[in-house]
PDB file of C-alpha atoms in Angstrom:
ATOM      1  CA  ARG A   1     119.029 145.324 138.032  1.00  0.00           C
ATOM      2  CA  LYS A   2     116.966 142.398 139.305  1.00  0.00           C
ATOM      3  CA  GLU A   3     116.340 142.158 143.040  1.00  0.00           C
ATOM      4  CA  VAL A   4     118.175 138.862 143.216  1.00  0.00           C
ATOM      5  CA  GLU A   5     120.185 137.051 140.572  1.00  0.00           C
ATOM      6  CA  GLN A   6     121.370 133.485 140.404  1.00  0.00           C
ATOM      7  CA  ASP A   7     123.065 131.450 137.713  1.00  0.00           C
ATOM      8  CA  PRO A   8     120.305 129.018 136.689  1.00  0.00           C
ATOM      9  CA  GLY A   9     122.797 126.254 135.857  1.00  0.00           C
ATOM     10  CA  PRO A  10     122.493 123.351 135.615  1.00  0.00           C
ATOM     11  CA  PHE A  11     125.672 122.551 137.464  1.00  0.00           C
ATOM     12  CA  ASN A  12     126.519 118.947 136.609  1.00  0.00           C
ATOM     13  CA  VAL A  13     129.066 117.547 139.066  1.00  0.00           C
ATOM     14  CA  PRO A  14     130.312 114.066 139.910  1.00  0.00           C
ATOM     15  CA  GLU A  15     129.572 112.522 143.259  1.00  0.00           C
ATOM     16  CA  GLY A  16     132.099 113.635 145.843  1.00  0.00           C
ATOM     17  CA  ALA A  17     132.816 116.949 144.169  1.00  0.00           C
ATOM     18  CA  THR A  18     132.712 120.330 145.847  1.00  0.00           C
ATOM     19  CA  VAL A  19     130.401 122.861 144.244  1.00  0.00           C
ATOM     20  CA  ALA A  20     129.648 126.490 145.036  1.00  0.00           C
ATOM     21  CA  PHE A  21     126.818 128.809 144.059  1.00  0.00           C
ATOM     22  CA  ASN A  22     126.626 132.550 144.367  1.00  0.00           C
ATOM     23  CA  CYS A  23     123.664 134.851 144.500  1.00  0.00           C
ATOM     24  CA  THR A  24     123.718 138.638 144.215  1.00  0.00           C
ATOM     25  CA  TYR A  25     121.087 140.988 145.556  1.00  0.00           C
ATOM     26  CA  SER A  26     120.445 144.632 144.766  1.00  0.00           C
ATOM     27  CA  ASN A  27     118.690 145.946 147.867  1.00  0.00           C
ATOM     28  CA  SER A  28     121.320 146.942 150.401  1.00  0.00           C
ATOM     29  CA  ALA A  29     118.588 147.192 153.051  1.00  0.00           C
ATOM     30  CA  SER A  30     118.034 143.434 152.889  1.00  0.00           C
ATOM     31  CA  GLN A  31     118.331 142.046 156.356  1.00  0.00           C
ATOM     32  CA  SER A  32     118.124 138.273 156.444  1.00  0.00           C
ATOM     33  CA  PHE A  33     119.333 135.714 153.967  1.00  0.00           C
ATOM     34  CA  PHE A  34     118.640 132.055 153.408  1.00  0.00           C
ATOM     35  CA  TRP A  35     119.157 129.146 151.112  1.00  0.00           C
ATOM     36  CA  TYR A  36     116.104 127.065 150.306  1.00  0.00           C
ATOM     37  CA  ARG A  37     116.134 123.764 148.472  1.00  0.00           C
ATOM     38  CA  GLN A  38     113.441 122.721 146.023  1.00  0.00           C
ATOM     39  CA  ASP A  39     113.275 119.211 144.609  1.00  0.00           C
ATOM     40  CA  CYS A  40     111.614 118.645 141.254  1.00  0.00           C
ATOM     41  CA  ARG A  41     107.844 119.168 141.494  1.00  0.00           C
ATOM     42  CA  LYS A  42     108.053 119.645 145.271  1.00  0.00           C
ATOM     43  CA  GLU A  43     107.747 122.541 147.655  1.00  0.00           C
ATOM     44  CA  PRO A  44     110.717 124.690 148.759  1.00  0.00           C
ATOM     45  CA  LYS A  45     112.259 123.820 152.111  1.00  0.00           C
ATOM     46  CA  LEU A  46     114.630 125.859 154.247  1.00  0.00           C
ATOM     47  CA  LEU A  47     118.172 124.546 153.933  1.00  0.00           C
ATOM     48  CA  MET A  48     119.967 127.060 156.097  1.00  0.00           C
ATOM     49  CA  SER A  49     120.132 130.685 157.164  1.00  0.00           C
ATOM     50  CA  VAL A  50     123.131 132.765 156.108  1.00  0.00           C
ATOM     51  CA  TYR A  51     125.100 134.900 158.540  1.00  0.00           C
ATOM     52  CA  SER A  52     127.838 137.458 157.942  1.00  0.00           C
ATOM     53  CA  SER A  53     130.247 135.397 159.987  1.00  0.00           C
ATOM     54  CA  GLY A  54     129.594 132.386 157.801  1.00  0.00           C
ATOM     55  CA  ASN A  55     127.905 129.258 159.022  1.00  0.00           C
ATOM     56  CA  GLU A  56     128.246 125.580 158.439  1.00  0.00           C
ATOM     57  CA  ASP A  57     125.834 122.676 158.633  1.00  0.00           C
ATOM     58  CA  GLY A  58     127.533 119.399 157.895  1.00  0.00           C
ATOM     59  CA  ARG A  59     128.689 119.449 154.276  1.00  0.00           C
ATOM     60  CA  PHE A  60     127.044 122.819 153.641  1.00  0.00           C
ATOM     61  CA  THR A  61     128.671 126.200 154.245  1.00  0.00           C
ATOM     62  CA  ALA A  62     126.927 129.520 153.690  1.00  0.00           C
ATOM     63  CA  GLN A  63     128.484 132.962 153.581  1.00  0.00           C
ATOM     64  CA  LEU A  64     127.185 136.502 153.341  1.00  0.00           C
ATOM     65  CA  ASN A  65     129.197 139.391 151.941  1.00  0.00           C
ATOM     66  CA  ARG A  66     127.260 142.581 152.614  1.00  0.00           C
ATOM     67  CA  ALA A  67     129.859 144.863 151.053  1.00  0.00           C
ATOM     68  CA  SER A  68     129.626 143.089 147.699  1.00  0.00           C
ATOM     69  CA  GLN A  69     125.980 142.160 148.194  1.00  0.00           C
ATOM     70  CA  TYR A  70     126.152 138.455 147.585  1.00  0.00           C
ATOM     71  CA  ILE A  71     125.629 135.213 149.410  1.00  0.00           C
ATOM     72  CA  SER A  72     127.197 131.872 148.645  1.00  0.00           C
ATOM     73  CA  LEU A  73     126.570 128.209 149.284  1.00  0.00           C
ATOM     74  CA  LEU A  74     129.321 125.599 149.263  1.00  0.00           C
ATOM     75  CA  ILE A  75     128.520 121.909 149.167  1.00  0.00           C
ATOM     76  CA  ARG A  76     131.337 119.503 149.923  1.00  0.00           C
ATOM     77  CA  ASP A  77     131.407 115.800 149.075  1.00  0.00           C
ATOM     78  CA  SER A  78     128.297 116.042 146.878  1.00  0.00           C
ATOM     79  CA  LYS A  79     125.777 113.228 147.109  1.00  0.00           C
ATOM     80  CA  LEU A  80     123.270 112.104 144.497  1.00  0.00           C
ATOM     81  CA  SER A  81     120.573 113.225 146.934  1.00  0.00           C
ATOM     82  CA  ASP A  82     121.885 116.799 146.760  1.00  0.00           C
ATOM     83  CA  SER A  83     120.448 117.081 143.232  1.00  0.00           C
ATOM     84  CA  ALA A  84     117.857 119.843 143.468  1.00  0.00           C
ATOM     85  CA  THR A  85     117.326 123.528 142.776  1.00  0.00           C
ATOM     86  CA  TYR A  86     118.872 125.852 145.347  1.00  0.00           C
ATOM     87  CA  LEU A  87     117.002 129.089 145.900  1.00  0.00           C
ATOM     88  CA  CYS A  88     118.604 132.217 147.232  1.00  0.00           C
ATOM     89  CA  VAL A  89     116.138 134.018 149.508  1.00  0.00           C
ATOM     90  CA  PHE A  90     116.190 137.242 151.483  1.00  0.00           C
ATOM     91  CA  THR A  91     113.896 139.422 153.485  1.00  0.00           C
ATOM     92  CA  GLY A  92     113.956 143.138 154.169  1.00  0.00           C
ATOM     93  CA  GLY A  93     112.569 142.533 157.606  1.00  0.00           C
ATOM     94  CA  GLY A  94     109.432 140.772 158.686  1.00  0.00           C
ATOM     95  CA  ASN A  95     108.214 137.693 156.921  1.00  0.00           C
ATOM     96  CA  LYS A  96     108.098 138.756 153.283  1.00  0.00           C
ATOM     97  CA  LEU A  97     110.506 136.483 151.413  1.00  0.00           C
ATOM     98  CA  THR A  98     112.028 137.403 148.063  1.00  0.00           C
ATOM     99  CA  PHE A  99     113.198 134.392 146.074  1.00  0.00           C
ATOM    100  CA  GLY A 100     115.793 134.043 143.350  1.00  0.00           C
ATOM    101  CA  THR A 101     114.967 131.850 140.378  1.00  0.00           C
ATOM    102  CA  GLY A 102     117.267 129.140 141.661  1.00  0.00           C
ATOM    103  CA  THR A 103     120.378 127.258 140.616  1.00  0.00           C
ATOM    104  CA  GLN A 104     119.909 123.697 139.468  1.00  0.00           C
ATOM    105  CA  LEU A 105     122.395 121.129 140.714  1.00  0.00           C
ATOM    106  CA  LYS A 106     122.729 117.652 139.215  1.00  0.00           C
ATOM    107  CA  VAL A 107     125.057 115.260 140.972  1.00  0.00           C
ATOM    108  CA  GLU A 108     126.044 112.319 138.797  1.00  0.00           C
ATOM    109  CA  LEU A 109     127.677 108.939 139.371  1.00  0.00           C
TER     110      LEU A 109
ATOM    111  CA  ASP B   1     100.780 114.156 159.703  1.00  0.00           C
ATOM    112  CA  THR B   2     100.856 116.776 156.978  1.00  0.00           C
ATOM    113  CA  ALA B   3     101.868 120.160 158.380  1.00  0.00           C
ATOM    114  CA  VAL B   4     100.623 122.333 155.520  1.00  0.00           C
ATOM    115  CA  SER B   5      98.142 120.756 153.143  1.00  0.00           C
ATOM    116  CA  GLN B   6      96.556 122.048 149.961  1.00  0.00           C
ATOM    117  CA  THR B   7      93.677 120.840 147.852  1.00  0.00           C
ATOM    118  CA  PRO B   8      93.448 120.092 145.062  1.00  0.00           C
ATOM    119  CA  LYS B   9      96.933 119.027 144.033  1.00  0.00           C
ATOM    120  CA  TYR B  10      96.109 119.416 140.349  1.00  0.00           C
ATOM    121  CA  LEU B  11      93.504 121.671 138.783  1.00  0.00           C
ATOM    122  CA  VAL B  12      92.769 121.826 135.072  1.00  0.00           C
ATOM    123  CA  THR B  13      90.101 124.249 133.968  1.00  0.00           C
ATOM    124  CA  GLN B  14      88.884 126.400 131.119  1.00  0.00           C
ATOM    125  CA  MET B  15      89.558 130.091 130.661  1.00  0.00           C
ATOM    126  CA  GLY B  16      86.890 132.241 132.257  1.00  0.00           C
ATOM    127  CA  ASN B  17      86.011 129.790 135.020  1.00  0.00           C
ATOM    128  CA  ASP B  18      86.152 130.546 138.739  1.00  0.00           C
ATOM    129  CA  LYS B  19      88.091 128.183 140.989  1.00  0.00           C
ATOM    130  CA  SER B  20      89.267 127.902 144.594  1.00  0.00           C
ATOM    131  CA  ILE B  21      92.318 126.364 146.216  1.00  0.00           C
ATOM    132  CA  LYS B  22      92.222 125.464 149.878  1.00  0.00           C
ATOM    133  CA  CYS B  23      95.055 125.487 152.403  1.00  0.00           C
ATOM    134  CA  GLU B  24      95.191 124.246 155.963  1.00  0.00           C
ATOM    135  CA  GLN B  25      98.037 124.144 158.479  1.00  0.00           C
ATOM    136  CA  ASN B  26      98.129 122.192 161.727  1.00  0.00           C
ATOM    137  CA  LEU B  27     101.296 123.812 163.074  1.00  0.00           C
ATOM    138  CA  GLY B  28      99.527 126.370 165.211  1.00  0.00           C
ATOM    139  CA  HIS B  29     101.071 129.191 163.184  1.00  0.00           C
ATOM    140  CA  ASP B  30      99.579 132.658 163.092  1.00  0.00           C
ATOM    141  CA  THR B  31     100.710 133.700 159.627  1.00  0.00           C
ATOM    142  CA  MET B  32      99.855 132.143 156.268  1.00  0.00           C
ATOM    143  CA  TYR B  33     100.909 132.986 152.731  1.00  0.00           C
ATOM    144  CA  TRP B  34     100.135 132.338 149.101  1.00  0.00           C
ATOM    145  CA  TYR B  35     102.951 132.183 146.567  1.00  0.00           C
ATOM    146  CA  LYS B  36     102.862 131.729 142.798  1.00  0.00           C
ATOM    147  CA  GLN B  37     105.604 129.850 140.931  1.00  0.00           C
ATOM    148  CA  ASP B  38     105.447 130.428 137.203  1.00  0.00           C
ATOM    149  CA  SER B  39     106.788 128.367 134.316  1.00  0.00           C
ATOM    150  CA  LYS B  40     110.208 129.959 134.724  1.00  0.00           C
ATOM    151  CA  LYS B  41     110.246 128.675 138.327  1.00  0.00           C
ATOM    152  CA  PHE B  42     110.108 132.208 139.736  1.00  0.00           C
ATOM    153  CA  LEU B  43     108.458 132.049 143.169  1.00  0.00           C
ATOM    154  CA  LYS B  44     106.714 135.250 144.201  1.00  0.00           C
ATOM    155  CA  ILE B  45     104.592 136.115 147.196  1.00  0.00           C
ATOM    156  CA  MET B  46     100.998 137.108 146.530  1.00  0.00           C
ATOM    157  CA  PHE B  47      99.351 137.494 149.934  1.00  0.00           C
ATOM    158  CA  SER B  48     100.005 137.066 153.616  1.00  0.00           C
ATOM    159  CA  TYR B  49      97.517 136.850 156.469  1.00  0.00           C
ATOM    160  CA  ASN B  50      98.297 137.168 160.158  1.00  0.00           C
ATOM    161  CA  ASN B  51      95.609 135.778 162.409  1.00  0.00           C
ATOM    162  CA  LYS B  52      92.963 136.233 159.709  1.00  0.00           C
ATOM    163  CA  GLU B  53      94.060 139.768 158.810  1.00  0.00           C
ATOM    164  CA  LEU B  54      95.622 140.675 155.467  1.00  0.00           C
ATOM    165  CA  ILE B  55      99.150 142.021 155.996  1.00  0.00           C
ATOM    166  CA  ILE B  56     100.840 141.584 152.605  1.00  0.00           C
ATOM    167  CA  ASN B  57      99.063 142.188 149.327  1.00  0.00           C
ATOM    168  CA  GLU B  58     101.409 142.324 146.368  1.00  0.00           C
ATOM    169  CA  THR B  59     100.336 143.696 143.011  1.00  0.00           C
ATOM    170  CA  VAL B  60      98.016 140.845 142.223  1.00  0.00           C
ATOM    171  CA  PRO B  61      94.950 141.258 139.952  1.00  0.00           C
ATOM    172  CA  ASN B  62      91.776 141.657 141.962  1.00  0.00           C
ATOM    173  CA  ARG B  63      90.488 138.483 140.328  1.00  0.00           C
ATOM    174  CA  PHE B  64      92.482 136.800 143.100  1.00  0.00           C
ATOM    175  CA  SER B  65      90.790 136.954 146.477  1.00  0.00           C
ATOM    176  CA  PRO B  66      92.219 135.251 149.550  1.00  0.00           C
ATOM    177  CA  LYS B  67      89.923 134.315 152.408  1.00  0.00           C
ATOM    178  CA  SER B  68      90.957 133.264 155.894  1.00  0.00           C
ATOM    179  CA  PRO B  69      88.035 131.827 157.892  1.00  0.00           C
ATOM    180  CA  ASP B  70      90.371 131.111 160.818  1.00  0.00           C
ATOM    181  CA  LYS B  71      94.090 131.232 161.414  1.00  0.00           C
ATOM    182  CA  ALA B  72      94.563 127.614 160.349  1.00  0.00           C
ATOM    183  CA  HIS B  73      93.038 128.129 156.905  1.00  0.00           C
ATOM    184  CA  LEU B  74      93.815 130.400 153.989  1.00  0.00           C
ATOM    185  CA  ASN B  75      91.921 129.802 150.779  1.00  0.00           C
ATOM    186  CA  LEU B  76      92.513 131.394 147.397  1.00  0.00           C
ATOM    187  CA  HIS B  77      89.647 132.119 145.046  1.00  0.00           C
ATOM    188  CA  ILE B  78      90.357 133.064 141.454  1.00  0.00           C
ATOM    189  CA  ASN B  79      87.692 134.583 139.204  1.00  0.00           C
ATOM    190  CA  SER B  80      87.648 134.648 135.419  1.00  0.00           C
ATOM    191  CA  LEU B  81      90.731 132.495 135.011  1.00  0.00           C
ATOM    192  CA  GLU B  82      93.213 133.479 132.307  1.00  0.00           C
ATOM    193  CA  LEU B  83      95.909 131.499 130.505  1.00  0.00           C
ATOM    194  CA  GLY B  84      98.578 133.439 132.390  1.00  0.00           C
ATOM    195  CA  ASP B  85      97.232 132.151 135.698  1.00  0.00           C
ATOM    196  CA  SER B  86      98.668 128.726 134.900  1.00  0.00           C
ATOM    197  CA  ALA B  87     101.314 128.110 137.545  1.00  0.00           C
ATOM    198  CA  VAL B  88     101.996 126.228 140.748  1.00  0.00           C
ATOM    199  CA  TYR B  89     100.453 127.913 143.772  1.00  0.00           C
ATOM    200  CA  PHE B  90     102.097 127.279 147.131  1.00  0.00           C
ATOM    201  CA  CYS B  91     100.597 127.946 150.512  1.00  0.00           C
ATOM    202  CA  ALA B  92     102.954 128.491 153.454  1.00  0.00           C
ATOM    203  CA  SER B  93     102.761 129.273 157.142  1.00  0.00           C
ATOM    204  CA  SER B  94     105.015 130.606 159.896  1.00  0.00           C
ATOM    205  CA  GLN B  95     104.936 131.871 163.430  1.00  0.00           C
ATOM    206  CA  ALA B  96     104.221 135.561 163.813  1.00  0.00           C
ATOM    207  CA  ARG B  97     106.931 136.509 166.298  1.00  0.00           C
ATOM    208  CA  THR B  98     108.450 139.905 165.579  1.00  0.00           C
ATOM    209  CA  GLY B  99     112.169 140.359 165.247  1.00  0.00           C
ATOM    210  CA  ASP B 100     114.025 137.408 163.825  1.00  0.00           C
ATOM    211  CA  PHE B 101     112.825 135.630 160.747  1.00  0.00           C
ATOM    212  CA  ASN B 102     110.385 132.813 161.306  1.00  0.00           C
ATOM    213  CA  GLU B 103     110.826 129.806 159.044  1.00  0.00           C
ATOM    214  CA  GLN B 104     108.074 129.378 156.504  1.00  0.00           C
ATOM    215  CA  PHE B 105     106.760 125.886 155.888  1.00  0.00           C
ATOM    216  CA  PHE B 106     105.336 125.266 152.454  1.00  0.00           C
ATOM    217  CA  GLY B 107     102.491 123.074 151.319  1.00  0.00           C
ATOM    218  CA  PRO B 108     102.965 120.620 148.436  1.00  0.00           C
ATOM    219  CA  GLY B 109     101.600 123.058 145.860  1.00  0.00           C
ATOM    220  CA  THR B 110      98.593 123.140 143.536  1.00  0.00           C
ATOM    221  CA  ARG B 111      99.396 122.881 139.857  1.00  0.00           C
ATOM    222  CA  LEU B 112      96.835 124.992 138.005  1.00  0.00           C
ATOM    223  CA  THR B 113      96.487 124.648 134.247  1.00  0.00           C
ATOM    224  CA  VAL B 114      94.157 126.993 132.401  1.00  0.00           C
ATOM    225  CA  LEU B 115      93.188 125.855 128.899  1.00  0.00           C
TER     226      LEU B 115
END
């Protein structure tokens, strides 16, 4: 089983739609979880951390389910500018990040 | 004011050549990293330096040699380039506080093409 698995997509959604991505991880010792965003031909940037209690940042909601070993990202009211690849990331402690291969989102008019 | 910068942005070279990529950060961070993103977009850490000392060294061929002259710079030298080295190489930096995760800031990437 891969360390982290994501549906590569692409997810094609109309503007205003709600879209959700999941990411599963295999290492139960993983400690910290994040969603990064990567625009085409650009560097990854931290979107948000993910906490067991769930956390929200504007239109974005992230959740962690340790029992089932997955994290999720929900985007409400999608904007054209949300089009990007969303990378699931975790660390086992310290600063070594393990990245998923990403889920591509395309928001269309 | 670029926080993490890399040069060159694009690098096209022949197999067998030796090349270097430079990285500089002006964030005052103690820790710097090199990542490789291959054609399948898989981003994987290669090395990490904390205050000029190597702290992460993944299973990378020894043709790759990082060098950190000071904590603001982490360069990557690659000997005897191979076709499979073609990828985008990202430099990143973060604070070195223990405990909670410290956000990593990435440079714009260097797109290396080996012919």
